[in-house]
Coordinates of C-alpha atoms and ligand atoms in Angstrom, one line a residue:
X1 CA 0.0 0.0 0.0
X2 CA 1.1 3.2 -1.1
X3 CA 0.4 6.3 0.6
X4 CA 0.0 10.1 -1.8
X5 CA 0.4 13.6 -1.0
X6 CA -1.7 16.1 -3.0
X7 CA -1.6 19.6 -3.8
X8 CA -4.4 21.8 -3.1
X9 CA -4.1 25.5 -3.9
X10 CA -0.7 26.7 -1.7
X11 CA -0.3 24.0 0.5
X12 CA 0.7 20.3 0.2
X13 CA -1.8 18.1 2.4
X14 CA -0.6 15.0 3.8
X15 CA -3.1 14.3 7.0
X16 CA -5.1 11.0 5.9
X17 CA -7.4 11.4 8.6
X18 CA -10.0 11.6 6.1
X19 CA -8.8 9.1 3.3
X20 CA -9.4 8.0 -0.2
X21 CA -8.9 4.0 -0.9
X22 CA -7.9 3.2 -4.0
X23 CA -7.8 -0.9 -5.1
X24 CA -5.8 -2.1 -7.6
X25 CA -7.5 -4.2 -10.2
X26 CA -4.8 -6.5 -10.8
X27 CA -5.3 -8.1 -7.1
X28 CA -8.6 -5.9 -5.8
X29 CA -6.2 -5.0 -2.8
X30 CA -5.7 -1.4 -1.8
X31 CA -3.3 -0.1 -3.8
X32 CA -2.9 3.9 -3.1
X33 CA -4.5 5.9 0.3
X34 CA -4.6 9.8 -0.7
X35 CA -6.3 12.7 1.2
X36 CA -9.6 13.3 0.3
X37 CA -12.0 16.2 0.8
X38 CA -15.2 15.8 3.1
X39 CA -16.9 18.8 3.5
X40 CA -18.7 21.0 1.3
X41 CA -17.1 23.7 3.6
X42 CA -13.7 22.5 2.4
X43 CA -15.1 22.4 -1.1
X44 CA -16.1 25.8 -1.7
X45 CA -12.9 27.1 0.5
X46 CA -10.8 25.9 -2.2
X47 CA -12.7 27.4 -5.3
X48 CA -12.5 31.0 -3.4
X49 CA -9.0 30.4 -2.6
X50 CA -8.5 29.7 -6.4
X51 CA -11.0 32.6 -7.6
X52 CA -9.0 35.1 -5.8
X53 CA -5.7 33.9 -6.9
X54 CA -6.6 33.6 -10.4
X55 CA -6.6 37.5 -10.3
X56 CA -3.2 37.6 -9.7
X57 CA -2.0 34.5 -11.7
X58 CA -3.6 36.1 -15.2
X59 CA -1.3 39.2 -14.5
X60 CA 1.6 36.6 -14.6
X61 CA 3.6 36.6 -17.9
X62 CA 3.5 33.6 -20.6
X63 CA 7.5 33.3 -20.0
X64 CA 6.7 32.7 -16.9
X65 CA 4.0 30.2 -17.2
X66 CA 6.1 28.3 -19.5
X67 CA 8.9 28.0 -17.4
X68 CA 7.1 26.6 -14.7
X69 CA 5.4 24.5 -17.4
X70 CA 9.1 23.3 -18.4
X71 CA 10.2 22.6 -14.8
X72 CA 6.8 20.0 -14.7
X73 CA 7.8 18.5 -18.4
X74 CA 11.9 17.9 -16.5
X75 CA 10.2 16.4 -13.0
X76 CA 7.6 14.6 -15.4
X77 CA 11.1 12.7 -17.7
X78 CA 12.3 12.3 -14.0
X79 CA 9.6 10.5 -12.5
X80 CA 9.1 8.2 -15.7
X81 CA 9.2 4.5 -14.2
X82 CA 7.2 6.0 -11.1
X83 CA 4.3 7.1 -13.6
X84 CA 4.8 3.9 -15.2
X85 CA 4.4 1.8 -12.2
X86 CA 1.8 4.1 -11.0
X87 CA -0.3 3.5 -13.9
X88 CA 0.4 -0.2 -13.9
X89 CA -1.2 -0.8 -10.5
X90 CA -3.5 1.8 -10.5
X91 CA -5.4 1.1 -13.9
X92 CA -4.0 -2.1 -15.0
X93 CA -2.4 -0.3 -17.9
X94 CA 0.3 -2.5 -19.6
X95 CA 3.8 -0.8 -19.2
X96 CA 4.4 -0.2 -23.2
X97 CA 1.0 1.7 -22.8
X98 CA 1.6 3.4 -19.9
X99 CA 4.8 4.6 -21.3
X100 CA 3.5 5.7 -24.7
X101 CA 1.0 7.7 -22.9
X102 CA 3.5 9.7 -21.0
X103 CA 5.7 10.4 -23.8
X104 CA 2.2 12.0 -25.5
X105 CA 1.7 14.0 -22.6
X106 CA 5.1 15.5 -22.8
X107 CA 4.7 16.4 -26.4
X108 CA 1.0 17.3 -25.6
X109 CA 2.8 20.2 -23.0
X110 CA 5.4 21.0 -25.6
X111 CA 3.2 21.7 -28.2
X112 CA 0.6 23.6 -25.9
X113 CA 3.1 26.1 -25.0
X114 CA 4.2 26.7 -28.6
X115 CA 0.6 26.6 -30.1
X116 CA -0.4 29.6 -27.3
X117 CA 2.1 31.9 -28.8
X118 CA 0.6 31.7 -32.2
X119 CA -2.9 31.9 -31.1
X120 CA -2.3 35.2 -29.6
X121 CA -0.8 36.9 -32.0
X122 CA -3.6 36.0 -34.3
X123 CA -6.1 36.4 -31.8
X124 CA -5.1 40.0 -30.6
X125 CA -6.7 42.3 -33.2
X126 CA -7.1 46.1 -33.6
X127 CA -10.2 47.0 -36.2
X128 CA -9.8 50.5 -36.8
X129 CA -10.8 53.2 -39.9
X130 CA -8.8 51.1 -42.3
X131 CA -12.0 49.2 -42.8
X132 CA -14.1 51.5 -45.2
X133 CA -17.2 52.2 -42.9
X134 CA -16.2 52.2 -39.7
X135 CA -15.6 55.8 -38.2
X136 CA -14.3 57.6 -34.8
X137 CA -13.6 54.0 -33.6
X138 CA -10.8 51.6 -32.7
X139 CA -11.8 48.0 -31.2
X140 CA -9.1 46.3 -29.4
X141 CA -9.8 42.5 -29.2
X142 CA -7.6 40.4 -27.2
X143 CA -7.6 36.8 -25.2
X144 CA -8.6 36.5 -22.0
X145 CA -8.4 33.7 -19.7
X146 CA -11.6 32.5 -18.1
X147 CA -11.1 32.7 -14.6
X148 CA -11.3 29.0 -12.3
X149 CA -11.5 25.9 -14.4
X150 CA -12.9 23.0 -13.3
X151 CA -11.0 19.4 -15.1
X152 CA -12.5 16.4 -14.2
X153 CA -10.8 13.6 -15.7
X154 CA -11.6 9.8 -16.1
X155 CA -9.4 6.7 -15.6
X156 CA -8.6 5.5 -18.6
X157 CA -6.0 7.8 -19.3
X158 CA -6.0 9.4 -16.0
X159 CA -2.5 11.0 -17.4
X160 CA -3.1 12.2 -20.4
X161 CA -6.5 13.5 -20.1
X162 CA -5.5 15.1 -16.8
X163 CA -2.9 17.5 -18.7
X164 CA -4.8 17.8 -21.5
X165 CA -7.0 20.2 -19.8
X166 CA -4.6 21.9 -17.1
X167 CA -2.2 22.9 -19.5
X168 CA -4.2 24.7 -22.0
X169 CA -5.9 26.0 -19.4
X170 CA -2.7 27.1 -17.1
X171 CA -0.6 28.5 -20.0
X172 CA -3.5 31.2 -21.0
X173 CA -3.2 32.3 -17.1
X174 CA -6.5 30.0 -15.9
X175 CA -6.3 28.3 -12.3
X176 CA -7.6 24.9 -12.3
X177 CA -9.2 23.0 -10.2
X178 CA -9.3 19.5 -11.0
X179 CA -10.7 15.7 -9.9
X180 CA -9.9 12.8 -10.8
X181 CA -12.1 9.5 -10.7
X182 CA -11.3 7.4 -8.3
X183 CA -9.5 4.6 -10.1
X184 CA -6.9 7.4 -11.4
X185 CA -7.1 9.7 -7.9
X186 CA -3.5 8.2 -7.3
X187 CA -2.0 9.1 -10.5
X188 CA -3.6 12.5 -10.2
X189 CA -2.6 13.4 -6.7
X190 CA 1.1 12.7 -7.6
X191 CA 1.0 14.7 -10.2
X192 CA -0.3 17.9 -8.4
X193 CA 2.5 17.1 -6.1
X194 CA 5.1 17.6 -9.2
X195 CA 2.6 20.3 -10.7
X196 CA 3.4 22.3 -7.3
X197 CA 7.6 21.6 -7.1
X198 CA 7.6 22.6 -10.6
X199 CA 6.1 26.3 -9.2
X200 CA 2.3 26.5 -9.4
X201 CA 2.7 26.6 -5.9
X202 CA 0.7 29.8 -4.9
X203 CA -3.2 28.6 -5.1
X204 CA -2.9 27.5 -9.2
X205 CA -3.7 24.2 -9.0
X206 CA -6.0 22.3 -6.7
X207 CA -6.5 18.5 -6.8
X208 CA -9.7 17.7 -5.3
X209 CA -9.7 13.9 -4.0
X210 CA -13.5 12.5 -3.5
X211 CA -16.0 10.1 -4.4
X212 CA -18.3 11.3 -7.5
X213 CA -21.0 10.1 -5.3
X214 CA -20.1 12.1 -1.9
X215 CA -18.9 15.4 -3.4
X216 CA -19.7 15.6 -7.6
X217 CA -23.2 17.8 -7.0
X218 CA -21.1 20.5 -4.4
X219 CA -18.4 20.2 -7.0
X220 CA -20.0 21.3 -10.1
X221 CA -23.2 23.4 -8.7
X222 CA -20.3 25.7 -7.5
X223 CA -20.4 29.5 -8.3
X224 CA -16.6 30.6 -8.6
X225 CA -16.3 28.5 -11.7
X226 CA -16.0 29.6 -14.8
X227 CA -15.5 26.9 -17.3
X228 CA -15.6 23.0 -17.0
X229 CA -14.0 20.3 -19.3
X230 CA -15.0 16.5 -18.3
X231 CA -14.8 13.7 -19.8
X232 CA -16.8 10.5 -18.4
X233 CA -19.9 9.1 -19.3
X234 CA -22.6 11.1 -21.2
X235 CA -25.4 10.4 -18.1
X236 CA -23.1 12.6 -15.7
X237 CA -22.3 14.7 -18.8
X238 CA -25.9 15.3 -19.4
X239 CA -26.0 16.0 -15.3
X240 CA -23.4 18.7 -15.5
X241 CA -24.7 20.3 -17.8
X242 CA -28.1 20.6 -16.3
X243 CA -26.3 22.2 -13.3
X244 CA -24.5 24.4 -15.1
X245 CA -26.4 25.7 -17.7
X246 CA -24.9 29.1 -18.5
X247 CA -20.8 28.4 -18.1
X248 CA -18.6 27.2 -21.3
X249 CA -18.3 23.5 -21.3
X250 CA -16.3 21.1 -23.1
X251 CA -18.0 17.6 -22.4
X252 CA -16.2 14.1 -24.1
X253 CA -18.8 11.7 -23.3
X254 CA -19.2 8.0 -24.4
X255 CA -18.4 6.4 -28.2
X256 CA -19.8 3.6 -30.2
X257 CA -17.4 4.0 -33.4
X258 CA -18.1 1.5 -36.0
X259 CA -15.8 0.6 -38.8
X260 CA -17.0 0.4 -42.4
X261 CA -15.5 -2.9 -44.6
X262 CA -16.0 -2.8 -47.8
X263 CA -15.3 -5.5 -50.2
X264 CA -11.7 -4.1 -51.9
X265 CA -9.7 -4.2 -48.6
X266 CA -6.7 -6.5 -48.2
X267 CA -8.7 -8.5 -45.4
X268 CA -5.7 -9.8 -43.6
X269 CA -4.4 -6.0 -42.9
X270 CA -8.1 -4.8 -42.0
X271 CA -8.4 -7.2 -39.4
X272 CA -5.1 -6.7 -37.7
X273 CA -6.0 -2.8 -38.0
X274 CA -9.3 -3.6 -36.4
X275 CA -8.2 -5.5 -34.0
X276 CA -6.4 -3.1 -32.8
X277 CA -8.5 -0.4 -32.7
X278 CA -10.7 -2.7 -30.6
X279 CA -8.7 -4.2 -28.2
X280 CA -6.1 -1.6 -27.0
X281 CA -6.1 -1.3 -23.5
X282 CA -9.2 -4.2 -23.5
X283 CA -11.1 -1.9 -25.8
X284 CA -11.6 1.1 -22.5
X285 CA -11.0 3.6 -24.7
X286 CA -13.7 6.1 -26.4
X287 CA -12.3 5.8 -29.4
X288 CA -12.1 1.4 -29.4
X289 CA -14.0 0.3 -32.6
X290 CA -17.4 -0.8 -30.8
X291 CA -19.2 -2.1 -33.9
X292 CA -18.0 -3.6 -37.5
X293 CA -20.3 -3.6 -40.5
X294 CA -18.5 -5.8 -43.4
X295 CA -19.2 -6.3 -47.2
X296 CA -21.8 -9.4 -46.9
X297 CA -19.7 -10.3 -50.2
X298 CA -16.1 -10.9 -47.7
X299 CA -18.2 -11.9 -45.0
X300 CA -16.9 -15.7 -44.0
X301 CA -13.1 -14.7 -45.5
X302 CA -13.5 -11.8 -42.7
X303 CA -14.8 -13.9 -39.9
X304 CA -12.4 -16.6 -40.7
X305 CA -9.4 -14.1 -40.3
X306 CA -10.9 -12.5 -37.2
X307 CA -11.1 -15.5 -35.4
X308 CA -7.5 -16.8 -36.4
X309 CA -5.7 -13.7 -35.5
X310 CA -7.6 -13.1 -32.1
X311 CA -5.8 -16.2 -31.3
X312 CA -2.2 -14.1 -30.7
X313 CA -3.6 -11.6 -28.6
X314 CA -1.7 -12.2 -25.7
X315 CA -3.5 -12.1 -22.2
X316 CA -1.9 -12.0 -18.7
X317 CA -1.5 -8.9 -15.8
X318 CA -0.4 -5.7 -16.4
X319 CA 2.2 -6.5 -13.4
X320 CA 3.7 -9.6 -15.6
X321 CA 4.4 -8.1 -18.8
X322 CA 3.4 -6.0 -21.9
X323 CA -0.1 -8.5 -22.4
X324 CA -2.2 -7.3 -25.1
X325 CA -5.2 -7.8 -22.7
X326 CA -5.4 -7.4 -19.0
X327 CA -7.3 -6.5 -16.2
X328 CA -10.4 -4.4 -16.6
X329 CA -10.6 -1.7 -14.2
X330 CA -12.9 -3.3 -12.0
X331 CA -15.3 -6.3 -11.3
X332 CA -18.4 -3.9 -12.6
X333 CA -16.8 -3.2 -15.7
X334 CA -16.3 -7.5 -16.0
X335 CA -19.9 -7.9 -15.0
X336 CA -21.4 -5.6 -17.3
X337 CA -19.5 -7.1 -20.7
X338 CA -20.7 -11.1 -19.3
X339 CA -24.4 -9.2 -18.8
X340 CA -23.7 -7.5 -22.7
X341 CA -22.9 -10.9 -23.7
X342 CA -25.7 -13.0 -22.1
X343 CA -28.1 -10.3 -23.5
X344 CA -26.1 -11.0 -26.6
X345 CA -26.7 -14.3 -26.8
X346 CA -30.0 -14.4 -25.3
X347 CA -31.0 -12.8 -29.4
X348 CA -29.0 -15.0 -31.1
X349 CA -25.8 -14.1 -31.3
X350 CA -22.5 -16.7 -32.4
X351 CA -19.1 -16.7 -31.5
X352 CA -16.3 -18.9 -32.3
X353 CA -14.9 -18.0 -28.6
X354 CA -15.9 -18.5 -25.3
X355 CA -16.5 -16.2 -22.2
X356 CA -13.6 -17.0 -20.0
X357 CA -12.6 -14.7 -17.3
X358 CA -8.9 -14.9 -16.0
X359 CA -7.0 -14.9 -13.2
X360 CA -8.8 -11.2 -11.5
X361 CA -10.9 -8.9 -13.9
X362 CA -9.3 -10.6 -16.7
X363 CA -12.0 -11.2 -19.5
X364 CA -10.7 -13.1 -22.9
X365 CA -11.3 -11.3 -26.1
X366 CA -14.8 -12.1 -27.8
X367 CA -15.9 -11.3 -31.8
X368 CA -20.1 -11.8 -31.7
X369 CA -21.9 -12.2 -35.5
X370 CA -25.5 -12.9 -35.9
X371 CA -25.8 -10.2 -33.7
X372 CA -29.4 -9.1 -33.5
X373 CA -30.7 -5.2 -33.5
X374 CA -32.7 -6.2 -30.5
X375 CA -29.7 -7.4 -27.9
X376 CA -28.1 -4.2 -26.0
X377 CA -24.3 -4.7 -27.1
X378 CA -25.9 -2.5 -30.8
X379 CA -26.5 0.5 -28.9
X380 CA -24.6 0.4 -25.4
X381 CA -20.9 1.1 -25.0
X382 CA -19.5 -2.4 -23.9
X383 CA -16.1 -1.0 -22.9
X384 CA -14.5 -3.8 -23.1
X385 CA -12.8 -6.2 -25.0
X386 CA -15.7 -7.5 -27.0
X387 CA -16.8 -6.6 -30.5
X388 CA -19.8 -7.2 -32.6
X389 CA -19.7 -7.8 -36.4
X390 CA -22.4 -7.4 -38.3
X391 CA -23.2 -7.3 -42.4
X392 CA -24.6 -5.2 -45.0
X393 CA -25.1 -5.5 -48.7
X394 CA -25.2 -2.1 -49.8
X395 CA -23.2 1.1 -49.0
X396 CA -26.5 2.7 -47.7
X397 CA -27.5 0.0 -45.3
X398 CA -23.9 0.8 -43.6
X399 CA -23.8 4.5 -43.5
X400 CA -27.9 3.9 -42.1
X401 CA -26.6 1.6 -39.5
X402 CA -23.4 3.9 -38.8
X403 CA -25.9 6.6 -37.8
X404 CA -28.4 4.6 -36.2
X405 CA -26.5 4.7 -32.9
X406 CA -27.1 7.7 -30.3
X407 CA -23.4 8.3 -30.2
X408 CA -21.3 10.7 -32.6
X409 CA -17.5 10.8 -32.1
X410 CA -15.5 8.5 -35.1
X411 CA -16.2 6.3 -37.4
X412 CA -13.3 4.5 -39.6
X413 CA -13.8 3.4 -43.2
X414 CA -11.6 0.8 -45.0
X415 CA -11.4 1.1 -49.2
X416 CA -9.2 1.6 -51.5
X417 CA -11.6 3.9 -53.2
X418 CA -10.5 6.9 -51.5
X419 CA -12.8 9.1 -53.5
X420 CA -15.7 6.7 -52.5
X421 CA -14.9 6.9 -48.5
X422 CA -14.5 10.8 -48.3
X423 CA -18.5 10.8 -49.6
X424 CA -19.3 7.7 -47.0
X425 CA -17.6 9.8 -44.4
X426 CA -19.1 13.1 -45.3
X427 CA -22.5 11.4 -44.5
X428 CA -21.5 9.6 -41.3
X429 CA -22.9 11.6 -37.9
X430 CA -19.8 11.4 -36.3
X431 CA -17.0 14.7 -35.9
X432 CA -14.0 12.6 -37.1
X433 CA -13.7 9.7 -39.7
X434 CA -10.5 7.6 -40.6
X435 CA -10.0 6.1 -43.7
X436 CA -7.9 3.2 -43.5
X437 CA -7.2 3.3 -39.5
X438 CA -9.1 2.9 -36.9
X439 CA -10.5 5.6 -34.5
X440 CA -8.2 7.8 -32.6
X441 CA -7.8 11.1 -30.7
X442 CA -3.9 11.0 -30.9
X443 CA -2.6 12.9 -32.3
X444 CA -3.3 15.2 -30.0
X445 CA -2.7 18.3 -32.2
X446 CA -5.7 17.3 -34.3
X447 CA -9.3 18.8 -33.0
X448 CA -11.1 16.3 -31.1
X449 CA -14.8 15.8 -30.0
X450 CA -18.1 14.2 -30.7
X451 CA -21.4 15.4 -31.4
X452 CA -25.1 13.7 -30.2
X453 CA -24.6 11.6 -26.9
X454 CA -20.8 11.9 -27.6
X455 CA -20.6 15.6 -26.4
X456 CA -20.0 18.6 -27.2
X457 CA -17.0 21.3 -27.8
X458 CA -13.8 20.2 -29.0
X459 CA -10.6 19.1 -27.5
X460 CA -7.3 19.1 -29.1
X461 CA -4.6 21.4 -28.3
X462 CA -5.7 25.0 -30.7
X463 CA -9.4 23.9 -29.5
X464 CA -8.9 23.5 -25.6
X465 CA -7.0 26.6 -25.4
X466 CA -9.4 28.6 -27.2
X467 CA -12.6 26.8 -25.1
X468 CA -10.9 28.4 -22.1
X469 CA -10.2 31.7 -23.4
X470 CA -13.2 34.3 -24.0
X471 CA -12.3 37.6 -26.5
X472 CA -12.2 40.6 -24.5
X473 CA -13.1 44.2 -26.5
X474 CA -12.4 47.6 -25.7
X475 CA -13.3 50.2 -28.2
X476 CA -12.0 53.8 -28.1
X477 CA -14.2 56.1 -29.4
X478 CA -13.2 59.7 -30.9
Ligands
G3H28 O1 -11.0 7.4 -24.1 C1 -11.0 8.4 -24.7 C2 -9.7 8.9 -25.2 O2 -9.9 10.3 -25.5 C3 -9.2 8.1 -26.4 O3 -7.9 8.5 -26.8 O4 -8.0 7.5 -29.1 O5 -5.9 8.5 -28.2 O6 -6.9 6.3 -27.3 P1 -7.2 7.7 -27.9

């Protein structure tokens, strides 16, 4: 058992009188005990604290933000295998994952700091009398930080997505106030530790430890904030932004990407791509490819290939070694694929696999055809490592069933008629659509966020830093 410090506003808290117990899903032991908040009094303390610092962090300069900013990217190379084993224990993330995702996260902070720079100089704009009708005035149009953002972060990249909203948000002169879910609460408290030896020690950042359940409605109802991102499911999406009706909000909710098969593709290299896209990190990603429609016409040459090459995924504990599939991040999460599967089955459904859990919150990889419109695993997110596969015989059945599903965030489409899958993808209800790969938001750089039940804003490293910056005008009159 671990024990973490975390960082909330100027001070570094390590009392765990009033704790946060985090298990481990690779041995449902406790793996991390952190501080966590218990009143509502301590709650809205800390967003008044950050409120009135936030007035004298926006006066700070942008070489100063970034140097602090550069101090966290040096402690965050430091601290690598302690992320890494962090991560490993915490979210069952296998370490070649675990390490990619760092390494993102230090070119996401790199490329924040430089992508800033260019936004305000083309962002800070002075409309005068050299436009034809405009007389006796001069509007001066500049960025402006928001004021106290609120980040709250889920655990599938607990990392990634953490910095993906406090640095935009921290280099345009925000303070943040941010909290993590609970399997992730580890991961997030040590980095507000780093976050404050880097510098953004004076009331910048405060990482808010707490159960969704004992503290999320005092957390987001509250009035000193000025802008929330989240990403999580779309039911507390939906909830947040009930509460806050009126404040800018960039919400990533829930995916149900399908990929598109059409009869020209090189089937072998579609199914490994697929695969992929599926299974990464047991499909608990947004972004995993959660349904596959397929050319009736390839339709037993596909399944026959899918069910050969699911063979060498590799399955084993995140401790033991770089396993393509390992523990899901809790029993819930195992419970509800085996209830998505028996509901499966219960319509009709085949598979050339069978359920089998291993060792703790391991669950095999499944591929489900026959799969009727009736059973849930069509229109829920399964998060998890099983995929349904299901047919069509013409191009309109696939882009009908594409849209079908409440979700909008990616789709993938795999042709060799390129001119063919930019009209598919122009009619697909999603925000982003990959030909030839499967669903992604790496790289980070690229805009990023879903539309219907998927959310709404955009994410990205341009995008987030604009969501959390408002144009301020003064206009001088003569
Ligand atoms: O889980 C949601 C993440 O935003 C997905 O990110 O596509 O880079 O794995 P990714």
């Amino acid at each position: 058992m671990r024990l973490f410090k975390v960082a909330v506003g100027n001070k570094v808290i390590t009392n765990l009188q009033n704790r946060l117990c985090v298990f481990s899903p690779i041995n449902n032991k406790v793996f991390g005990v952190i501080p966590k908040i218990e009143s509502s009094k301590e709650l809205n303390l800390i967003f008044q604290n950050a409120k009135k610092h936030f007035y004298e962090f926006q006066k700070t300069s942008f070489q100063y933000r970034k140097k602090i900013l550069l101090n966290f990217v040096e402690l965050l190379k430091q601290k690598k295998e302690d992320l890494v084993s962090i991560l490993i224990w915490e979210i069952a993330k296998n370490k070649k994952l675990a390490l990619e995702e760092i390494e993102r996260t230090i070119n996401y902070i790199e490329d924040t700091i430089d992508e800033y720079k260019n936004i305000i100089k083309s962002n800070n704009r002075v409309i005068d009398e050299s436009i034809h009708h405009i007389k006796g005035k001069q509007g001066n149009f500049s960025l402006q930080p928001l004021g106290v953002v609120l980040a709250i972060t889920p655990f599938n990249y607990p990392l990634n997505l953490l910095i993906a909203k406090i640095v935009p948000a921290l280099i345009s002169g925000n303070v943040v106030v941010f909290k993590p879910s609970t399997q992730g609460a580890c991961i997030a408290a040590y980095i507000s530790t780093l976050l404050y030896k880097a510098g953004f020690s004076n009331g910048e950042i405060s990482c808010v430890i707490g159960k969704g359940s004992e503290i999320g409605d005092t957390l987001i109802e509250n009035h000193n904030i000025d802008m929330i991102s989240f990403t999580g499911s779309t039911k507390v999406g939906i909830h947040i932004a009930k509460k806050q009706p009126l404040i800018p909000m960039v919400l990533e909710l829930g995916g149900k990407d399908a990929a598109i098969v059409l009869e020209d593709v090189n089937i072998k290299k579609v199914v490994k791509e697929i695969i992929k896209g599926s299974f990464t990190y047991n499909g608990q990603r947004c972004t995993s490819i959660k349904r596959v429609f397929v050319d009736n016409k390839i339709k037993k040459e596909f399944l026959d290939e899918m069910n050969f090459q699911l063979k060498f995924l590799t399955i084993g504990s995140a401790a033991k070694g770089n396993y393509d599939i390992t523990e899901l991040i809790d029993k819930e999460a195992v419970i509800h694929n085996l209830k998505l599967l028996e509901d499966a089955f219960y319509h009709g459904a085949k598979s050339a696999q069978k359920v089998k859990i291993v060792g703790n919150n391991i669950l095999k990889p499944i591929v489900l055809f026959n799969v009727s419109d009736n059973a849930k695993i069509i229109k829920e997110e399964q998060f998890g490592p099983v995929l349904p596969i299901m047919f069509f015989d013409t191009i309109e059945e696939a882009i009908k069933m594409t849209n079908s599903s409440k979700f909008g965030l990616q789709a993938s489409i795999f042709t060799k008629k390129i001119d063919l899958a930019f009209e598919i993808a122009n009619r697909l209800e999603v925000v982003t659509v990959n030909i030839n790969k499967s669903s992604s938001r790496s790289p980070d750089i690229f805009p990023f966020g879903g539309i219907k039940h998927s959310g709404k804003g955009l994410q990205g490293i341009r995008e987030s830093i604009l969501s959390m910056n408002r144009i301020k005008g003064i206009i001088e009159n003569s």
